[in-house]
Amino acid sequence: DGMVLLGGKPFFPLGLFSIRPNDGNNRDVDRCVREMRENGLNVAHTYMIRGRNGAQRDAEYDALVAACEKYGMLFYAEPADRNLASRERNAKLAVNVFRGRQYGEILGWGVGDDTSANTLPDDLKRLHRLCKAIDPGALTISADIVKSPSQQAEYVPFADILLLESYPMRSVEPEPDEMAKAAETIDNGWAAVDLVGLKGVSVMALPQCFKGCRLWQRYPTKDEIRAQAFIAICCRARGLMYFTSYGDNGNEGPFNDPTHKREFYEVSREIAALMPSLVLRDAERQPSVTVVKGNGKNALGANAVRALLKEDGLLVVANTSQQPVTVQIEMPDGHKMVRELSAYGAFAER
């Protein structure tokens, strides 16, 4: 079902992208990782690559690895710069994966970032197989934008985890289809996996927790940060890795503003509290949802309200519409309940 197993036990990744020393964490990655762990996060990603930017960056990378091992935080890294020529990229990846396979806290290796925009399927296959040959126990991870299931299907066989980039908050003012796009992204990822017919590929969400990077003009509200998580869970994402940025070059992220940081950690703690259920299987029979008041379709014409039932009875429901709705939820045992959901509203209950 795409759930990650660590030591034979199911694991739901909840983390942040691009962890590195910066002014937002006082250039102290030990403190940064500790705070992340205290607030329910269990994975840290980094773009830092050993052997690329000199001794100082190597030391910063080593400090991040040490902090992850100290606080029991898994991490995943990019072992080679995607902009390198093919042969040089292979060599760099081989060296860093060989060196990194000793780390006890490694989750996996990033073999692609914006993958389909800069890497051919055969190149991804080569990187995936090279990682597996050197570090068979680690997972390979490809972060990508799914333009269509058929296009993404070419890449699906060559990574263990398909990490779906979903950054819907682009305009200065909110658009009505933002959370609808977040749901569609996950659905398209699973559709690509189904086209290939592979079992064991994991689909995870890479939600937006930033402003900037030239194209994204609005930092998401707390409700939008929360909604992205609940929507992804309802769409069967098997992990959440929020993409973030820092307060340089006009960018904003959770660490360069105290309010952003507090709100993000409030959401991360809420999701972490659901972990005992999120690692379980989905219930064999799922509830049906009927919108009894309001528009039953979101801005993209898909069902506005999504629901997922886990095998222990946890029910997760999320509204992908910018409009409030009232829904009737019929559980597999025939029990019915009525709930009101605000715009992008979501809840979890047993």
mmCIF file of C-alpha atoms in Angstrom:
data_model
loop_
_atom_site.group_PDB
_atom_site.id
_atom_site.type_symbol
_atom_site.label_atom_id
_atom_site.label_comp_id
_atom_site.label_asym_id
_atom_site.label_seq_id
_atom_site.Cartn_x
_atom_site.Cartn_y
_atom_site.Cartn_z
ATOM 1 C CA ASP A 1 0.000 0.000 0.000
ATOM 2 C CA GLY A 2 3.021 2.288 -0.252
ATOM 3 C CA MET A 3 3.715 2.538 3.465
ATOM 4 C CA VAL A 4 7.400 2.788 4.366
ATOM 5 C CA LEU A 5 8.705 -0.007 6.581
ATOM 6 C CA LEU A 6 11.699 0.582 8.844
ATOM 7 C CA GLY A 7 12.967 -2.542 10.493
ATOM 8 C CA GLY A 8 9.719 -4.194 9.471
ATOM 9 C CA LYS A 9 7.582 -1.580 11.212
ATOM 10 C CA PRO A 10 5.410 0.976 9.384
ATOM 11 C CA PHE A 11 6.659 4.554 9.400
ATOM 12 C CA PHE A 12 4.934 7.786 8.354
ATOM 13 C CA PRO A 13 7.499 10.451 7.411
ATOM 14 C CA LEU A 14 6.689 13.969 8.608
ATOM 15 C CA GLY A 15 9.420 16.446 7.863
ATOM 16 C CA LEU A 16 10.866 19.587 6.365
ATOM 17 C CA PHE A 17 12.925 20.152 3.246
ATOM 18 C CA SER A 18 16.191 22.023 2.879
ATOM 19 C CA ILE A 19 17.536 22.048 6.435
ATOM 20 C CA ARG A 20 20.814 23.951 6.677
ATOM 21 C CA PRO A 21 22.460 26.571 8.893
ATOM 22 C CA ASN A 22 20.761 29.931 8.333
ATOM 23 C CA ASP A 23 19.794 33.089 10.189
ATOM 24 C CA GLY A 24 16.328 31.663 10.944
ATOM 25 C CA ASN A 25 17.819 28.927 13.134
ATOM 26 C CA ASN A 26 20.708 31.074 14.367
ATOM 27 C CA ARG A 27 22.998 28.918 12.204
ATOM 28 C CA ASP A 28 22.565 26.159 14.790
ATOM 29 C CA VAL A 29 21.391 22.935 13.145
ATOM 30 C CA ASP A 30 21.578 21.064 16.461
ATOM 31 C CA ARG A 31 18.974 23.392 17.931
ATOM 32 C CA CYS A 32 16.945 23.287 14.724
ATOM 33 C CA VAL A 33 16.789 19.474 14.658
ATOM 34 C CA ARG A 34 16.002 19.319 18.371
ATOM 35 C CA GLU A 35 13.079 21.720 17.961
ATOM 36 C CA MET A 36 11.810 19.810 14.953
ATOM 37 C CA ARG A 37 11.916 16.556 16.898
ATOM 38 C CA GLU A 38 10.193 18.138 19.907
ATOM 39 C CA ASN A 39 7.362 19.238 17.635
ATOM 40 C CA GLY A 40 6.646 15.849 16.122
ATOM 41 C CA LEU A 41 8.803 15.902 12.988
ATOM 42 C CA ASN A 42 10.812 12.785 12.202
ATOM 43 C CA VAL A 43 12.638 13.515 8.903
ATOM 44 C CA ALA A 44 14.991 16.306 7.842
ATOM 45 C CA HIS A 45 15.965 16.807 4.204
ATOM 46 C CA THR A 46 19.046 18.709 3.113
ATOM 47 C CA TYR A 47 20.384 20.034 -0.181
ATOM 48 C CA MET A 48 23.857 20.250 1.300
ATOM 49 C CA ILE A 49 26.175 17.911 -0.591
ATOM 50 C CA ARG A 50 29.518 16.820 0.728
ATOM 51 C CA GLY A 51 32.431 17.712 -1.488
ATOM 52 C CA ARG A 52 30.720 20.516 -3.381
ATOM 53 C CA ASN A 53 31.240 23.819 -1.575
ATOM 54 C CA GLY A 54 34.374 23.411 0.492
ATOM 55 C CA ALA A 55 35.329 22.451 4.004
ATOM 56 C CA GLN A 56 32.814 24.742 5.753
ATOM 57 C CA ARG A 57 29.822 23.213 3.964
ATOM 58 C CA ASP A 58 31.189 19.726 4.612
ATOM 59 C CA ALA A 59 31.388 20.571 8.318
ATOM 60 C CA GLU A 60 27.809 21.886 8.274
ATOM 61 C CA TYR A 61 26.635 18.699 6.597
ATOM 62 C CA ASP A 62 28.422 16.590 9.198
ATOM 63 C CA ALA A 63 26.849 18.695 11.975
ATOM 64 C CA LEU A 64 23.385 17.992 10.561
ATOM 65 C CA VAL A 65 24.084 14.262 10.410
ATOM 66 C CA ALA A 66 25.343 14.341 14.010
ATOM 67 C CA ALA A 67 22.252 16.235 15.179
ATOM 68 C CA CYS A 68 19.945 13.761 13.463
ATOM 69 C CA GLU A 69 21.710 10.847 15.119
ATOM 70 C CA LYS A 70 21.669 12.645 18.472
ATOM 71 C CA TYR A 71 17.909 13.308 18.464
ATOM 72 C CA GLY A 72 16.699 10.264 16.551
ATOM 73 C CA MET A 73 15.739 12.226 13.439
ATOM 74 C CA LEU A 74 15.901 10.479 10.092
ATOM 75 C CA PHE A 75 17.286 12.474 7.201
ATOM 76 C CA TYR A 76 17.528 12.218 3.487
ATOM 77 C CA ALA A 77 20.057 13.953 1.309
ATOM 78 C CA GLU A 78 20.832 14.750 -2.295
ATOM 79 C CA PRO A 79 24.066 12.844 -2.942
ATOM 80 C CA ALA A 80 24.879 14.625 -6.210
ATOM 81 C CA ASP A 81 24.089 17.951 -7.836
ATOM 82 C CA ARG A 82 21.448 17.514 -10.543
ATOM 83 C CA ASN A 83 23.238 20.126 -12.690
ATOM 84 C CA LEU A 84 26.360 18.011 -13.102
ATOM 85 C CA ALA A 85 27.093 16.207 -16.328
ATOM 86 C CA SER A 86 25.978 12.597 -16.277
ATOM 87 C CA ARG A 87 29.350 10.939 -15.644
ATOM 88 C CA GLU A 88 30.362 13.433 -12.960
ATOM 89 C CA ARG A 89 26.950 13.131 -11.296
ATOM 90 C CA ASN A 90 27.293 9.340 -11.171
ATOM 91 C CA ALA A 91 30.751 9.582 -9.614
ATOM 92 C CA LYS A 92 29.671 12.130 -7.000
ATOM 93 C CA LEU A 93 26.579 10.097 -6.119
ATOM 94 C CA ALA A 94 28.613 6.913 -5.736
ATOM 95 C CA VAL A 95 31.112 8.566 -3.389
ATOM 96 C CA ASN A 96 28.489 10.202 -1.170
ATOM 97 C CA VAL A 97 26.183 7.192 -0.980
ATOM 98 C CA PHE A 98 29.129 4.934 -0.145
ATOM 99 C CA ARG A 99 30.200 7.347 2.594
ATOM 100 C CA GLY A 100 26.643 7.885 3.823
ATOM 101 C CA ARG A 101 25.521 4.285 4.055
ATOM 102 C CA GLN A 102 27.220 4.090 7.464
ATOM 103 C CA TYR A 103 24.740 6.612 8.898
ATOM 104 C CA GLY A 104 22.244 4.992 11.215
ATOM 105 C CA GLU A 105 19.592 7.645 10.626
ATOM 106 C CA ILE A 106 19.469 7.675 6.822
ATOM 107 C CA LEU A 107 15.992 7.326 5.315
ATOM 108 C CA GLY A 108 17.028 7.532 1.693
ATOM 109 C CA TRP A 109 18.776 9.277 -1.146
ATOM 110 C CA GLY A 110 17.297 11.888 -3.448
ATOM 111 C CA VAL A 111 17.789 10.706 -7.025
ATOM 112 C CA GLY A 112 15.650 13.443 -8.552
ATOM 113 C CA ASP A 113 14.381 16.952 -7.831
ATOM 114 C CA ASP A 114 11.910 18.507 -10.289
ATOM 115 C CA THR A 115 12.829 15.215 -11.891
ATOM 116 C CA SER A 116 10.864 15.186 -15.128
ATOM 117 C CA ALA A 117 12.061 18.738 -15.918
ATOM 118 C CA ASN A 118 15.751 17.880 -15.875
ATOM 119 C CA THR A 119 16.217 14.098 -15.943
ATOM 120 C CA LEU A 120 15.301 11.461 -18.519
ATOM 121 C CA PRO A 121 13.722 8.198 -17.295
ATOM 122 C CA ASP A 122 16.807 6.196 -18.301
ATOM 123 C CA ASP A 123 19.018 8.573 -16.309
ATOM 124 C CA LEU A 124 16.775 8.201 -13.258
ATOM 125 C CA LYS A 125 16.939 4.423 -13.647
ATOM 126 C CA ARG A 126 20.725 4.580 -13.633
ATOM 127 C CA LEU A 127 20.847 6.742 -10.495
ATOM 128 C CA HIS A 128 18.281 4.551 -8.716
ATOM 129 C CA ARG A 129 20.164 1.358 -9.522
ATOM 130 C CA LEU A 130 23.499 2.882 -8.543
ATOM 131 C CA CYS A 131 22.114 3.858 -5.122
ATOM 132 C CA LYS A 132 20.646 0.401 -4.628
ATOM 133 C CA ALA A 133 23.902 -1.303 -5.594
ATOM 134 C CA ILE A 134 25.861 0.708 -3.024
ATOM 135 C CA ASP A 135 23.273 1.065 -0.230
ATOM 136 C CA PRO A 136 20.568 -1.588 -0.703
ATOM 137 C CA GLY A 137 18.815 -0.773 2.558
ATOM 138 C CA ALA A 138 18.144 2.886 1.794
ATOM 139 C CA LEU A 139 15.184 4.208 -0.149
ATOM 140 C CA THR A 140 15.457 6.271 -3.311
ATOM 141 C CA ILE A 141 13.304 9.378 -3.556
ATOM 142 C CA SER A 142 12.205 11.382 -6.587
ATOM 143 C CA ALA A 143 10.565 14.780 -6.003
ATOM 144 C CA ASP A 144 8.540 15.878 -8.981
ATOM 145 C CA ILE A 145 5.581 17.798 -10.370
ATOM 146 C CA VAL A 146 3.086 15.409 -11.954
ATOM 147 C CA LYS A 147 1.979 17.003 -15.198
ATOM 148 C CA SER A 148 -0.069 13.934 -16.126
ATOM 149 C CA PRO A 149 -0.243 10.330 -14.892
ATOM 150 C CA SER A 150 0.907 8.975 -18.258
ATOM 151 C CA GLN A 151 3.977 11.233 -18.324
ATOM 152 C CA GLN A 152 4.897 10.447 -14.713
ATOM 153 C CA ALA A 153 4.420 6.712 -15.277
ATOM 154 C CA GLU A 154 7.709 6.669 -17.203
ATOM 155 C CA TYR A 155 9.539 7.614 -13.983
ATOM 156 C CA VAL A 156 7.587 5.570 -11.420
ATOM 157 C CA PRO A 157 9.660 2.350 -11.627
ATOM 158 C CA PHE A 158 12.909 4.133 -10.789
ATOM 159 C CA ALA A 159 12.344 5.453 -7.256
ATOM 160 C CA ASP A 160 10.949 3.907 -4.101
ATOM 161 C CA ILE A 161 9.181 7.121 -3.121
ATOM 162 C CA LEU A 162 7.397 9.527 -5.451
ATOM 163 C CA LEU A 163 7.401 12.812 -3.558
ATOM 164 C CA LEU A 164 4.827 15.096 -5.158
ATOM 165 C CA GLU A 165 5.539 18.815 -5.341
ATOM 166 C CA SER A 166 2.337 20.681 -4.569
ATOM 167 C CA TYR A 167 2.793 24.418 -4.197
ATOM 168 C CA PRO A 168 -0.626 25.934 -5.002
ATOM 169 C CA MET A 169 -0.277 29.361 -3.327
ATOM 170 C CA ARG A 170 1.164 31.414 -6.201
ATOM 171 C CA SER A 171 -0.994 34.538 -6.478
ATOM 172 C CA VAL A 172 -0.967 37.447 -4.042
ATOM 173 C CA GLU A 173 -4.668 36.824 -3.398
ATOM 174 C CA PRO A 174 -6.077 33.335 -2.724
ATOM 175 C CA GLU A 175 -7.410 31.446 -5.734
ATOM 176 C CA PRO A 176 -10.440 29.125 -5.469
ATOM 177 C CA ASP A 177 -8.631 26.067 -6.853
ATOM 178 C CA GLU A 178 -5.587 25.972 -4.549
ATOM 179 C CA MET A 179 -6.575 23.077 -2.274
ATOM 180 C CA ALA A 180 -8.281 21.339 -5.183
ATOM 181 C CA LYS A 181 -4.872 21.290 -6.880
ATOM 182 C CA ALA A 182 -3.301 19.830 -3.744
ATOM 183 C CA ALA A 183 -5.730 16.903 -3.891
ATOM 184 C CA GLU A 184 -5.378 16.467 -7.644
ATOM 185 C CA THR A 185 -1.597 16.226 -7.319
ATOM 186 C CA ILE A 186 -1.799 13.208 -4.996
ATOM 187 C CA ASP A 187 -4.519 11.573 -7.084
ATOM 188 C CA ASN A 188 -2.387 11.938 -10.220
ATOM 189 C CA GLY A 189 0.591 10.396 -8.452
ATOM 190 C CA TRP A 190 -1.374 7.296 -7.498
ATOM 191 C CA ALA A 191 -2.860 7.170 -11.012
ATOM 192 C CA ALA A 192 0.692 7.066 -12.419
ATOM 193 C CA VAL A 193 1.586 4.211 -10.065
ATOM 194 C CA ASP A 194 -1.570 2.343 -11.094
ATOM 195 C CA LEU A 195 -0.719 2.763 -14.777
ATOM 196 C CA VAL A 196 2.591 1.017 -14.206
ATOM 197 C CA GLY A 197 0.993 -1.624 -11.994
ATOM 198 C CA LEU A 198 3.796 -1.650 -9.426
ATOM 199 C CA LYS A 199 3.226 -2.568 -5.799
ATOM 200 C CA GLY A 200 5.331 -1.051 -3.062
ATOM 201 C CA VAL A 201 5.892 2.387 -4.577
ATOM 202 C CA SER A 202 5.157 5.073 -2.006
ATOM 203 C CA VAL A 203 3.381 8.304 -2.891
ATOM 204 C CA MET A 204 4.038 11.203 -0.512
ATOM 205 C CA ALA A 205 3.188 14.894 -0.440
ATOM 206 C CA LEU A 206 5.550 17.855 -0.582
ATOM 207 C CA PRO A 207 3.216 20.672 0.523
ATOM 208 C CA GLN A 208 3.977 24.382 0.419
ATOM 209 C CA CYS A 209 5.333 26.125 3.492
ATOM 210 C CA PHE A 210 7.104 29.053 1.844
ATOM 211 C CA LYS A 211 6.804 32.214 -0.193
ATOM 212 C CA GLY A 212 9.247 33.320 -2.851
ATOM 213 C CA CYS A 213 11.515 31.282 -5.133
ATOM 214 C CA ARG A 214 10.477 33.783 -7.822
ATOM 215 C CA LEU A 215 7.034 32.316 -8.532
ATOM 216 C CA TRP A 216 5.153 32.000 -5.228
ATOM 217 C CA GLN A 217 3.844 35.348 -4.025
ATOM 218 C CA ARG A 218 1.987 34.363 -0.882
ATOM 219 C CA TYR A 219 2.949 32.519 2.267
ATOM 220 C CA PRO A 220 0.221 30.023 3.214
ATOM 221 C CA THR A 221 -1.956 30.703 6.226
ATOM 222 C CA LYS A 222 -2.030 28.275 9.112
ATOM 223 C CA ASP A 223 -5.374 26.939 7.838
ATOM 224 C CA GLU A 224 -3.801 26.313 4.423
ATOM 225 C CA ILE A 225 -0.748 24.598 5.931
ATOM 226 C CA ARG A 226 -3.097 22.396 7.936
ATOM 227 C CA ALA A 227 -5.479 21.762 5.037
ATOM 228 C CA GLN A 228 -2.654 20.595 2.768
ATOM 229 C CA ALA A 229 -1.706 17.962 5.343
ATOM 230 C CA PHE A 230 -5.237 16.680 5.935
ATOM 231 C CA ILE A 231 -6.042 16.642 2.223
ATOM 232 C CA ALA A 232 -2.874 14.678 1.476
ATOM 233 C CA ILE A 233 -3.734 12.137 4.184
ATOM 234 C CA CYS A 234 -7.268 11.756 2.826
ATOM 235 C CA CYS A 235 -5.789 11.160 -0.637
ATOM 236 C CA ARG A 236 -3.624 8.333 0.811
ATOM 237 C CA ALA A 237 -0.284 10.129 0.880
ATOM 238 C CA ARG A 238 2.057 7.943 2.942
ATOM 239 C CA GLY A 239 4.122 10.829 4.271
ATOM 240 C CA LEU A 240 4.442 14.614 4.359
ATOM 241 C CA MET A 241 7.609 16.588 3.664
ATOM 242 C CA TYR A 242 6.877 20.328 3.738
ATOM 243 C CA PHE A 243 8.949 22.365 1.329
ATOM 244 C CA THR A 244 10.345 25.456 2.973
ATOM 245 C CA SER A 245 12.583 28.391 2.241
ATOM 246 C CA TYR A 246 14.439 30.991 4.262
ATOM 247 C CA GLY A 247 14.347 34.731 4.697
ATOM 248 C CA ASP A 248 16.943 35.476 2.059
ATOM 249 C CA ASN A 249 16.376 36.904 -1.421
ATOM 250 C CA GLY A 250 12.852 37.919 -0.474
ATOM 251 C CA ASN A 251 11.812 34.377 0.447
ATOM 252 C CA GLU A 252 9.836 33.423 3.540
ATOM 253 C CA GLY A 253 9.668 30.167 5.485
ATOM 254 C CA PRO A 254 8.663 28.933 8.925
ATOM 255 C CA PHE A 255 12.000 29.761 10.547
ATOM 256 C CA ASN A 256 12.434 33.422 9.681
ATOM 257 C CA ASP A 257 9.205 34.612 11.313
ATOM 258 C CA PRO A 258 8.123 33.707 14.877
ATOM 259 C CA THR A 259 4.440 33.523 13.898
ATOM 260 C CA HIS A 260 5.182 31.272 10.920
ATOM 261 C CA LYS A 261 7.243 29.006 13.153
ATOM 262 C CA ARG A 262 4.614 28.786 15.894
ATOM 263 C CA GLU A 263 1.803 28.064 13.439
ATOM 264 C CA PHE A 264 3.782 25.431 11.568
ATOM 265 C CA TYR A 265 4.701 23.621 14.747
ATOM 266 C CA GLU A 266 1.091 23.721 15.939
ATOM 267 C CA VAL A 267 0.121 21.871 12.772
ATOM 268 C CA SER A 268 3.053 19.437 12.953
ATOM 269 C CA ARG A 269 2.148 18.478 16.529
ATOM 270 C CA GLU A 270 -1.453 17.878 15.491
ATOM 271 C CA ILE A 271 -0.381 15.577 12.653
ATOM 272 C CA ALA A 272 2.184 13.821 14.851
ATOM 273 C CA ALA A 273 -0.556 13.010 17.362
ATOM 274 C CA LEU A 274 -2.271 10.996 14.614
ATOM 275 C CA MET A 275 0.856 8.924 13.865
ATOM 276 C CA PRO A 276 -0.249 5.767 15.731
ATOM 277 C CA SER A 277 -3.195 5.567 13.338
ATOM 278 C CA LEU A 278 -1.524 6.903 10.185
ATOM 279 C CA VAL A 279 0.960 4.021 10.150
ATOM 280 C CA LEU A 280 -1.865 1.471 10.128
ATOM 281 C CA ARG A 281 -3.569 0.090 7.047
ATOM 282 C CA ASP A 282 -6.500 1.868 5.504
ATOM 283 C CA ALA A 283 -9.808 0.264 6.424
ATOM 284 C CA GLU A 284 -10.936 -2.353 3.921
ATOM 285 C CA ARG A 285 -14.264 -0.546 3.520
ATOM 286 C CA GLN A 286 -14.303 3.225 3.270
ATOM 287 C CA PRO A 287 -17.063 5.702 4.266
ATOM 288 C CA SER A 288 -19.230 7.477 1.727
ATOM 289 C CA VAL A 289 -19.574 11.266 1.841
ATOM 290 C CA THR A 290 -22.585 13.233 0.610
ATOM 291 C CA VAL A 291 -22.681 17.029 0.556
ATOM 292 C CA VAL A 292 -26.111 18.004 1.840
ATOM 293 C CA LYS A 293 -25.533 21.756 1.870
ATOM 294 C CA GLY A 294 -23.212 23.724 -0.384
ATOM 295 C CA ASN A 295 -21.410 22.808 -3.576
ATOM 296 C CA GLY A 296 -20.343 19.178 -3.740
ATOM 297 C CA LYS A 297 -17.652 19.924 -6.314
ATOM 298 C CA ASN A 298 -14.476 21.916 -5.901
ATOM 299 C CA ALA A 299 -13.081 24.468 -8.366
ATOM 300 C CA LEU A 300 -11.619 21.693 -10.552
ATOM 301 C CA GLY A 301 -14.902 19.786 -10.714
ATOM 302 C CA ALA A 302 -13.812 16.960 -8.407
ATOM 303 C CA ASN A 303 -15.573 15.902 -5.221
ATOM 304 C CA ALA A 304 -15.038 18.695 -2.722
ATOM 305 C CA VAL A 305 -14.850 16.573 0.431
ATOM 306 C CA ARG A 306 -12.410 13.700 0.846
ATOM 307 C CA ALA A 307 -12.395 11.122 3.628
ATOM 308 C CA LEU A 308 -10.151 8.277 4.761
ATOM 309 C CA LEU A 309 -10.872 5.644 7.407
ATOM 310 C CA LYS A 310 -7.975 3.782 9.044
ATOM 311 C CA GLU A 311 -8.335 0.256 10.332
ATOM 312 C CA ASP A 312 -8.389 1.382 13.975
ATOM 313 C CA GLY A 313 -11.421 3.611 13.345
ATOM 314 C CA LEU A 314 -9.679 6.972 12.856
ATOM 315 C CA LEU A 315 -11.694 9.024 10.363
ATOM 316 C CA VAL A 316 -9.948 11.891 8.546
ATOM 317 C CA VAL A 317 -12.073 14.320 6.511
ATOM 318 C CA ALA A 318 -11.012 17.395 4.522
ATOM 319 C CA ASN A 319 -12.751 20.012 2.406
ATOM 320 C CA THR A 320 -10.842 20.943 -0.781
ATOM 321 C CA SER A 321 -13.273 23.740 -1.565
ATOM 322 C CA GLN A 322 -13.017 27.421 -0.714
ATOM 323 C CA GLN A 323 -16.698 27.274 0.243
ATOM 324 C CA PRO A 324 -18.166 25.887 3.484
ATOM 325 C CA VAL A 325 -20.218 22.718 3.197
ATOM 326 C CA THR A 326 -22.351 20.414 5.310
ATOM 327 C CA VAL A 327 -21.766 16.707 4.731
ATOM 328 C CA GLN A 328 -23.378 13.431 5.698
ATOM 329 C CA ILE A 329 -20.834 10.685 6.276
ATOM 330 C CA GLU A 330 -22.016 7.094 6.191
ATOM 331 C CA MET A 331 -19.626 4.705 7.877
ATOM 332 C CA PRO A 332 -19.139 1.107 6.688
ATOM 333 C CA ASP A 333 -21.303 -0.168 9.559
ATOM 334 C CA GLY A 334 -24.207 2.019 8.402
ATOM 335 C CA HIS A 335 -23.782 4.693 11.084
ATOM 336 C CA LYS A 336 -24.392 8.179 9.710
ATOM 337 C CA MET A 337 -23.147 11.518 10.968
ATOM 338 C CA VAL A 338 -23.539 15.096 9.800
ATOM 339 C CA ARG A 339 -20.667 17.544 9.991
ATOM 340 C CA GLU A 340 -20.134 21.155 8.964
ATOM 341 C CA LEU A 341 -16.845 22.007 7.299
ATOM 342 C CA SER A 342 -15.539 25.527 6.823
ATOM 343 C CA ALA A 343 -13.580 26.539 3.737
ATOM 344 C CA TYR A 344 -10.617 24.135 3.665
ATOM 345 C CA GLY A 345 -11.887 22.731 6.954
ATOM 346 C CA ALA A 346 -10.704 19.333 8.170
ATOM 347 C CA PHE A 347 -11.033 17.065 11.181
ATOM 348 C CA ALA A 348 -9.914 13.705 12.541
ATOM 349 C CA GLU A 349 -11.937 11.688 15.026
ATOM 350 C CA ARG A 350 -12.762 8.154 16.123
#
